[in-house]
XYZ file of C-alpha atoms in Angstrom:
458
model
C 66.520 178.087 202.210
C 65.084 175.782 199.529
C 67.353 173.851 197.204
C 67.877 175.402 193.743
C 65.646 172.854 192.045
C 64.779 174.927 188.978
C 68.400 175.834 188.374
C 69.599 172.251 188.898
C 67.164 170.906 186.320
C 68.170 173.639 183.881
C 71.848 172.830 184.302
C 71.254 169.109 183.823
C 69.128 169.513 180.703
C 71.454 171.993 179.058
C 74.506 169.763 179.564
C 72.992 166.374 178.676
C 74.419 164.648 175.593
C 73.303 161.485 173.834
C 76.650 159.860 174.609
C 75.963 160.199 178.345
C 72.865 157.987 178.154
C 73.157 154.343 179.226
C 72.091 151.858 176.554
C 69.172 150.696 178.708
C 67.888 154.269 178.904
C 68.028 154.524 175.107
C 66.140 151.230 174.901
C 63.445 152.582 177.215
C 62.936 155.706 175.105
C 62.749 153.673 171.900
C 60.194 151.401 173.576
C 58.078 154.415 174.485
C 58.344 156.029 171.066
C 57.501 152.841 169.167
C 54.486 152.085 171.318
C 53.284 155.689 171.308
C 53.282 156.023 167.533
C 51.234 152.829 167.312
C 48.740 154.099 169.870
C 48.529 157.452 168.090
C 47.364 155.678 164.937
C 44.683 153.823 166.877
C 43.635 157.104 168.501
C 42.665 158.575 165.127
C 39.387 156.662 165.398
C 38.317 158.574 168.510
C 36.189 161.753 168.418
C 38.786 163.695 170.412
C 41.282 163.463 167.553
C 38.756 164.938 165.129
C 37.729 167.663 167.571
C 41.338 168.686 168.153
C 42.039 168.772 164.421
C 38.957 170.833 163.654
C 39.642 173.491 166.263
C 43.303 174.376 165.718
C 44.005 177.572 163.831
C 47.185 176.747 161.908
C 46.192 173.620 159.993
C 47.475 173.649 156.409
C 49.939 172.166 153.931
C 52.923 174.428 154.599
C 53.136 174.954 158.362
C 56.018 173.855 160.588
C 55.203 170.321 161.743
C 53.289 167.295 160.556
C 49.973 166.283 162.004
C 49.760 162.557 162.809
C 52.769 161.779 160.543
C 50.605 162.659 157.549
C 50.609 165.267 154.805
C 48.828 168.005 156.769
C 50.844 170.386 158.908
C 50.389 172.934 161.678
C 52.443 175.109 163.993
C 54.601 173.139 166.414
C 52.316 174.083 169.306
C 49.195 172.941 167.461
C 50.892 169.801 166.146
C 51.892 168.826 169.660
C 48.313 169.439 170.827
C 46.661 167.339 168.122
C 49.187 164.514 168.198
C 49.040 164.284 171.990
C 45.228 164.384 172.053
C 45.146 161.595 169.492
C 47.748 159.553 171.337
C 45.904 159.832 174.648
C 42.355 159.494 173.347
C 42.124 155.720 173.668
C 43.715 155.273 177.134
C 46.281 152.890 175.604
C 49.425 154.992 176.099
C 52.355 153.979 178.282
C 52.960 154.777 181.950
C 56.082 155.553 183.966
C 56.612 156.633 187.596
C 53.843 157.611 190.020
C 51.184 156.832 187.437
C 52.434 159.624 185.162
C 52.182 159.208 181.403
C 55.457 160.626 180.117
C 55.343 159.706 176.439
C 51.966 161.309 175.729
C 53.557 164.602 176.833
C 57.093 164.297 175.502
C 56.773 162.475 172.175
C 54.283 164.882 170.519
C 56.263 167.917 171.674
C 59.607 166.531 170.527
C 58.398 165.131 167.222
C 56.767 168.469 166.386
C 59.905 170.475 167.165
C 62.305 167.986 165.589
C 60.169 167.896 162.460
C 60.317 171.684 162.206
C 64.037 171.891 162.956
C 65.215 168.954 160.832
C 66.588 167.067 163.838
C 67.035 163.316 164.148
C 66.499 160.296 166.333
C 69.403 160.815 168.703
C 68.259 164.373 169.320
C 64.753 163.366 170.393
C 66.000 160.419 172.469
C 68.373 162.709 174.362
C 65.682 165.346 174.849
C 63.145 162.763 176.048
C 65.677 161.549 178.613
C 66.188 165.119 179.845
C 62.457 165.654 180.360
C 61.841 162.213 181.835
C 64.688 162.297 184.363
C 63.789 165.811 185.531
C 60.107 164.875 185.871
C 61.009 161.744 187.834
C 62.927 163.805 190.387
C 59.998 166.178 190.845
C 57.570 163.278 191.339
C 59.725 161.884 194.133
C 59.659 164.981 196.327
C 56.161 164.652 197.778
C 55.051 161.663 199.902
C 51.396 162.234 199.053
C 49.517 161.381 195.885
C 48.609 164.419 193.820
C 45.350 162.737 192.840
C 44.302 162.758 196.509
C 44.001 166.536 196.146
C 42.307 166.271 192.756
C 45.378 167.135 190.675
C 46.096 165.204 187.490
C 49.857 164.834 187.859
C 50.503 164.187 184.157
C 48.762 167.397 183.143
C 50.235 169.409 186.016
C 53.895 168.452 185.570
C 53.723 167.827 181.827
C 54.351 171.458 180.793
C 57.534 171.600 182.882
C 58.866 168.273 181.618
C 57.986 169.201 178.056
C 59.705 172.569 178.355
C 62.842 170.900 179.717
C 62.858 168.367 176.876
C 62.314 170.976 174.169
C 64.955 173.227 175.730
C 67.460 170.379 175.447
C 66.374 169.696 171.876
C 66.921 173.337 170.959
C 70.307 173.529 172.692
C 69.321 176.105 175.313
C 71.863 177.032 177.959
C 71.106 176.554 181.665
C 69.676 180.042 182.208
C 67.406 179.858 179.194
C 66.202 176.389 180.231
C 65.464 177.608 183.749
C 63.449 180.459 182.252
C 61.473 177.976 180.142
C 60.784 175.970 183.310
C 59.485 179.088 185.031
C 57.192 179.876 182.125
C 55.924 176.297 181.961
C 55.199 176.284 185.709
C 52.711 179.083 185.078
C 50.957 176.855 182.525
C 50.413 173.932 184.897
C 46.958 172.512 185.521
C 44.643 169.548 185.238
C 42.095 167.897 187.549
C 41.103 164.301 188.151
C 37.419 165.217 187.755
C 38.261 165.327 184.054
C 38.889 161.582 184.091
C 36.232 159.548 182.285
C 35.549 162.475 179.928
C 37.205 163.620 176.700
C 38.606 166.641 178.478
C 40.880 164.264 180.434
C 43.227 163.420 177.558
C 42.746 166.917 176.163
C 44.123 168.550 179.316
C 47.179 166.321 178.858
C 47.461 167.409 175.221
C 47.293 171.027 176.312
C 50.204 170.307 178.660
C 52.279 168.847 175.823
C 51.622 171.921 173.698
C 52.424 174.163 176.679
C 55.905 172.665 176.930
C 56.618 173.642 173.329
C 55.106 177.085 173.823
C 57.081 177.722 177.012
C 60.380 176.967 175.297
C 59.442 179.211 172.382
C 58.549 182.036 174.765
C 61.810 181.623 176.660
C 63.734 181.837 173.397
C 61.841 185.005 172.530
C 62.957 186.577 175.810
C 59.914 186.273 178.094
C 61.002 186.411 181.725
C 59.900 184.196 184.607
C 60.905 183.399 188.172
C 64.215 181.598 188.541
C 62.801 179.562 191.444
C 59.326 178.907 190.080
C 59.366 175.280 191.218
C 60.757 175.549 194.740
C 59.787 178.994 196.096
C 58.153 178.248 199.500
C 54.402 178.700 199.533
C 54.208 180.206 196.061
C 56.162 177.906 193.755
C 54.643 175.068 191.773
C 55.676 172.295 194.163
C 54.140 174.039 197.172
C 51.024 175.008 195.270
C 50.325 171.442 194.125
C 51.382 169.623 197.302
C 48.309 167.842 198.738
C 49.324 168.280 202.395
C 52.217 170.682 202.209
C 54.773 167.950 202.861
C 56.763 168.420 199.670
C 60.538 168.420 200.186
C 61.925 171.728 198.986
C 65.243 171.477 200.800
C 66.929 168.347 199.453
C 69.282 169.128 196.571
C 69.005 167.118 193.369
C 72.437 165.578 193.217
C 72.111 162.331 191.269
C 71.145 163.567 187.803
C 73.491 162.075 185.227
C 74.634 159.381 187.686
C 71.401 157.485 188.403
C 68.923 156.942 185.586
C 65.240 156.408 186.285
C 64.901 155.337 182.663
C 66.953 152.293 183.658
C 65.316 151.466 186.985
C 61.725 152.621 186.391
C 61.590 152.632 182.605
C 58.499 152.645 180.426
C 55.494 150.429 181.081
C 53.572 149.444 177.951
C 49.921 148.441 178.172
C 48.709 145.168 176.706
C 45.029 146.036 177.032
C 43.311 149.281 175.897
C 41.914 150.170 179.314
C 42.989 152.174 182.345
C 46.275 151.312 183.993
C 44.514 150.242 187.187
C 43.015 147.202 185.412
C 46.056 145.781 183.608
C 47.062 143.310 186.319
C 43.491 142.109 186.889
C 43.160 141.305 183.196
C 46.400 139.346 183.278
C 45.084 137.365 186.263
C 41.699 136.467 184.834
C 43.052 135.670 181.372
C 45.509 133.237 182.958
C 42.575 131.531 184.684
C 40.121 131.283 181.810
C 42.760 130.181 179.333
C 44.595 127.856 181.684
C 41.433 126.104 182.899
C 39.451 126.407 179.663
C 36.619 128.222 181.437
C 33.519 129.041 179.378
C 31.105 131.856 180.320
C 28.272 129.494 181.287
C 30.401 128.073 184.091
C 30.947 131.393 185.869
C 28.777 132.236 188.862
C 30.785 135.094 190.355
C 34.069 136.959 189.827
C 35.963 138.584 192.677
C 38.575 141.182 191.763
C 40.945 141.792 194.675
C 42.328 145.214 195.429
C 44.175 146.782 198.336
C 42.186 149.001 200.671
C 44.341 151.985 199.674
C 43.695 151.451 195.984
C 39.985 150.931 196.661
C 39.842 154.535 197.825
C 41.205 155.607 194.430
C 38.779 153.339 192.579
C 35.744 154.677 194.437
C 36.380 158.148 193.012
C 35.660 157.074 189.444
C 32.148 157.735 188.071
C 32.446 154.302 186.450
C 32.024 152.623 189.824
C 28.534 153.926 190.513
C 26.936 152.551 187.373
C 25.421 155.951 186.622
C 28.060 156.806 184.056
C 29.643 153.828 182.319
C 33.078 154.673 181.005
C 34.054 151.519 179.111
C 37.821 152.065 179.292
C 37.648 152.471 183.079
C 35.115 149.750 183.932
C 36.659 146.740 185.682
C 33.338 144.948 185.299
C 33.406 145.293 181.522
C 37.073 144.342 181.282
C 36.624 141.133 183.249
C 33.417 140.262 181.389
C 35.228 140.583 178.052
C 38.070 138.403 179.335
C 35.642 135.638 180.328
C 33.439 135.824 177.238
C 36.052 136.384 174.514
C 39.343 135.640 176.338
C 40.777 138.992 175.305
C 40.222 142.741 175.675
C 40.274 144.957 172.593
C 38.941 148.312 171.445
C 35.917 146.463 170.073
C 34.917 145.429 173.570
C 34.672 149.083 174.597
C 31.865 149.789 172.144
C 28.124 149.609 172.719
C 27.492 146.649 170.373
C 29.510 144.560 172.826
C 28.803 146.041 176.250
C 25.126 146.497 175.418
C 24.591 142.766 174.933
C 22.473 140.966 177.525
C 25.081 138.280 178.172
C 27.775 140.908 178.706
C 25.620 142.918 181.095
C 24.807 139.731 183.006
C 28.519 138.868 183.328
C 29.353 142.404 184.440
C 26.758 142.059 187.215
C 28.634 139.013 188.525
C 31.779 141.023 189.237
C 32.480 141.951 192.846
C 35.308 144.285 193.820
C 36.798 143.035 197.059
C 39.110 145.152 199.226
C 41.608 142.754 200.769
C 43.462 143.986 203.871
C 46.197 141.408 203.292
C 47.243 143.167 200.071
C 49.735 145.906 200.944
C 49.343 149.358 199.463
C 51.376 149.483 196.266
C 54.797 151.006 196.637
C 54.478 152.023 193.002
C 51.331 154.189 192.761
C 48.502 153.556 190.328
C 49.066 149.828 189.878
C 45.420 149.430 190.857
C 43.819 146.013 191.064
C 46.328 143.496 192.360
C 45.664 140.907 189.688
C 44.294 138.564 192.345
C 41.110 136.979 190.967
C 38.697 134.452 192.461
C 36.557 132.795 189.829
C 33.588 131.023 191.423
C 32.113 128.367 189.139
C 28.572 127.003 189.168
C 29.800 123.510 190.037
C 31.115 124.780 193.377
C 34.778 125.088 192.443
C 36.765 128.269 193.001
C 39.712 129.053 190.750
C 42.121 131.605 192.147
C 44.863 133.656 190.512
C 47.362 135.133 192.953
C 48.295 138.788 192.878
C 50.303 139.807 189.827
C 53.261 141.970 190.907
C 53.580 143.648 187.520
C 51.476 143.387 184.378
C 52.907 142.082 181.144
C 54.523 145.025 179.399
C 55.835 146.504 182.656
C 59.511 147.450 182.469
C 60.325 144.411 184.618
C 58.369 142.187 182.190
C 59.259 143.821 178.910
C 57.570 142.997 175.658
C 59.400 140.821 173.214
C 60.004 142.241 169.747
C 57.213 140.001 168.456
C 54.802 141.286 171.134
C 55.684 144.884 170.319
C 55.119 144.268 166.608
C 51.807 142.530 167.309
C 50.494 145.589 169.161
C 51.916 147.937 166.541
C 50.308 146.091 163.632
C 46.972 145.885 165.465
C 46.933 149.598 166.309
C 47.832 150.682 162.767
C 45.428 148.288 161.030
C 43.082 150.191 158.744
C 45.424 153.203 158.699
C 48.554 151.657 157.205
C 49.142 148.623 155.047
C 51.008 145.823 156.762
C 54.080 146.648 154.665
C 53.993 150.348 155.583
C 53.429 149.516 159.251
C 56.435 147.210 159.251
C 58.658 149.864 157.663
C 57.584 152.444 160.245
C 58.010 149.956 163.094
C 61.533 149.116 161.997
C 62.389 152.821 161.689
C 61.202 153.445 165.237
C 63.037 150.429 166.607
C 66.263 151.882 165.212
C 65.402 155.478 166.085
C 68.931 156.186 167.269
C 70.087 155.711 163.670
C 67.418 157.893 162.047
C 68.896 161.046 160.524
C 65.719 163.148 160.634
C 62.302 162.762 162.271
C 60.765 164.029 159.041
C 61.978 160.729 157.486
C 59.383 158.871 159.551
C 57.115 158.772 156.563
C 55.046 155.628 155.912
C 55.103 154.909 152.156
C 51.321 154.730 151.832
């Protein structure tokens, strides 16, 4: 007999109050919201944002929810879709457990619903916590990586987590929340073959919108299985399980007592590239800055990676050279770090990576599987951060493995670092004054009366 997983999550979400949240959990949610709004502004420059905007059917001045915190509006489902697509377009959004991107799912859904309902900061923080904690428990039940089967875990579990969060926001009871979970389970889907293409972040955006839609359908009375997650062989967990080893029997008994928002938290990216490259960039930047290395000195760059993570890396089209995806190219990231001592959106564009000197530096990068590096206990940490920089004068500079990249929950950003990223991401969209006002509002989100008050003055 499987454990009543669907029911347990419904009971937890329906009973959760803001007052029950530890202060560190509130801090984690505020960190995710602040960073995500910044990244959403930077995502407006990407074609996916325009495509999503142009193809929704409810865009107009008087619909339920704001698009991109601007004057235009759309239905809550469409607003969640567009805002999530924009947030995820630039691969700069935060990461949580098991490589899942929680904020790109939960923030657009919750901001859209809270905007329509006139709800405030404490409401969305509480609802985010409900979705995050439930999602964390689901991610812990299978020993195998969903990506090994080709599933994109963020897109597959996003509808369920979003439905749980929106159910909490709307004050659903346990039965209604469980019904929303069952509906959302039927909306699950997303494949890793979509990575390195615009459909990748779009399938995540569709998952965010599905969470909103599922809750709306549950409120309207649509029925669904009460054990849609745990039913053996036919429920979502069994269907997605790569090798059928998912644990359906263990009850969820620590919700409300142990908080993954405290222990796992939110990991904010410092560089606008895939999560697998964050530690490697930290390692090489430490070397080139600390030893004042100039590009002409570099003969070869070795990027160290565990053998287990190398199997993940080999699956990317970026590795073959036949399909360069700038945001997922370790060669480009390390070349930019050596040549310009930083990695920005500008380095992901053809005027930079098409240069002869950049191409030559990229060709000097070797990816080296190192059997002495253990497989990461936290999935999707990617390159270890270990770098060997071979110089033309015969010297070798070596950076040891970096346990966690800067911006990881164990190495949190300072307020100044967070503001620096926020101001950079909003540059060209908001004046510095407007960006600062919005940043300060987000940093004190628990004191904001209504999400609709997040309204940059220009």
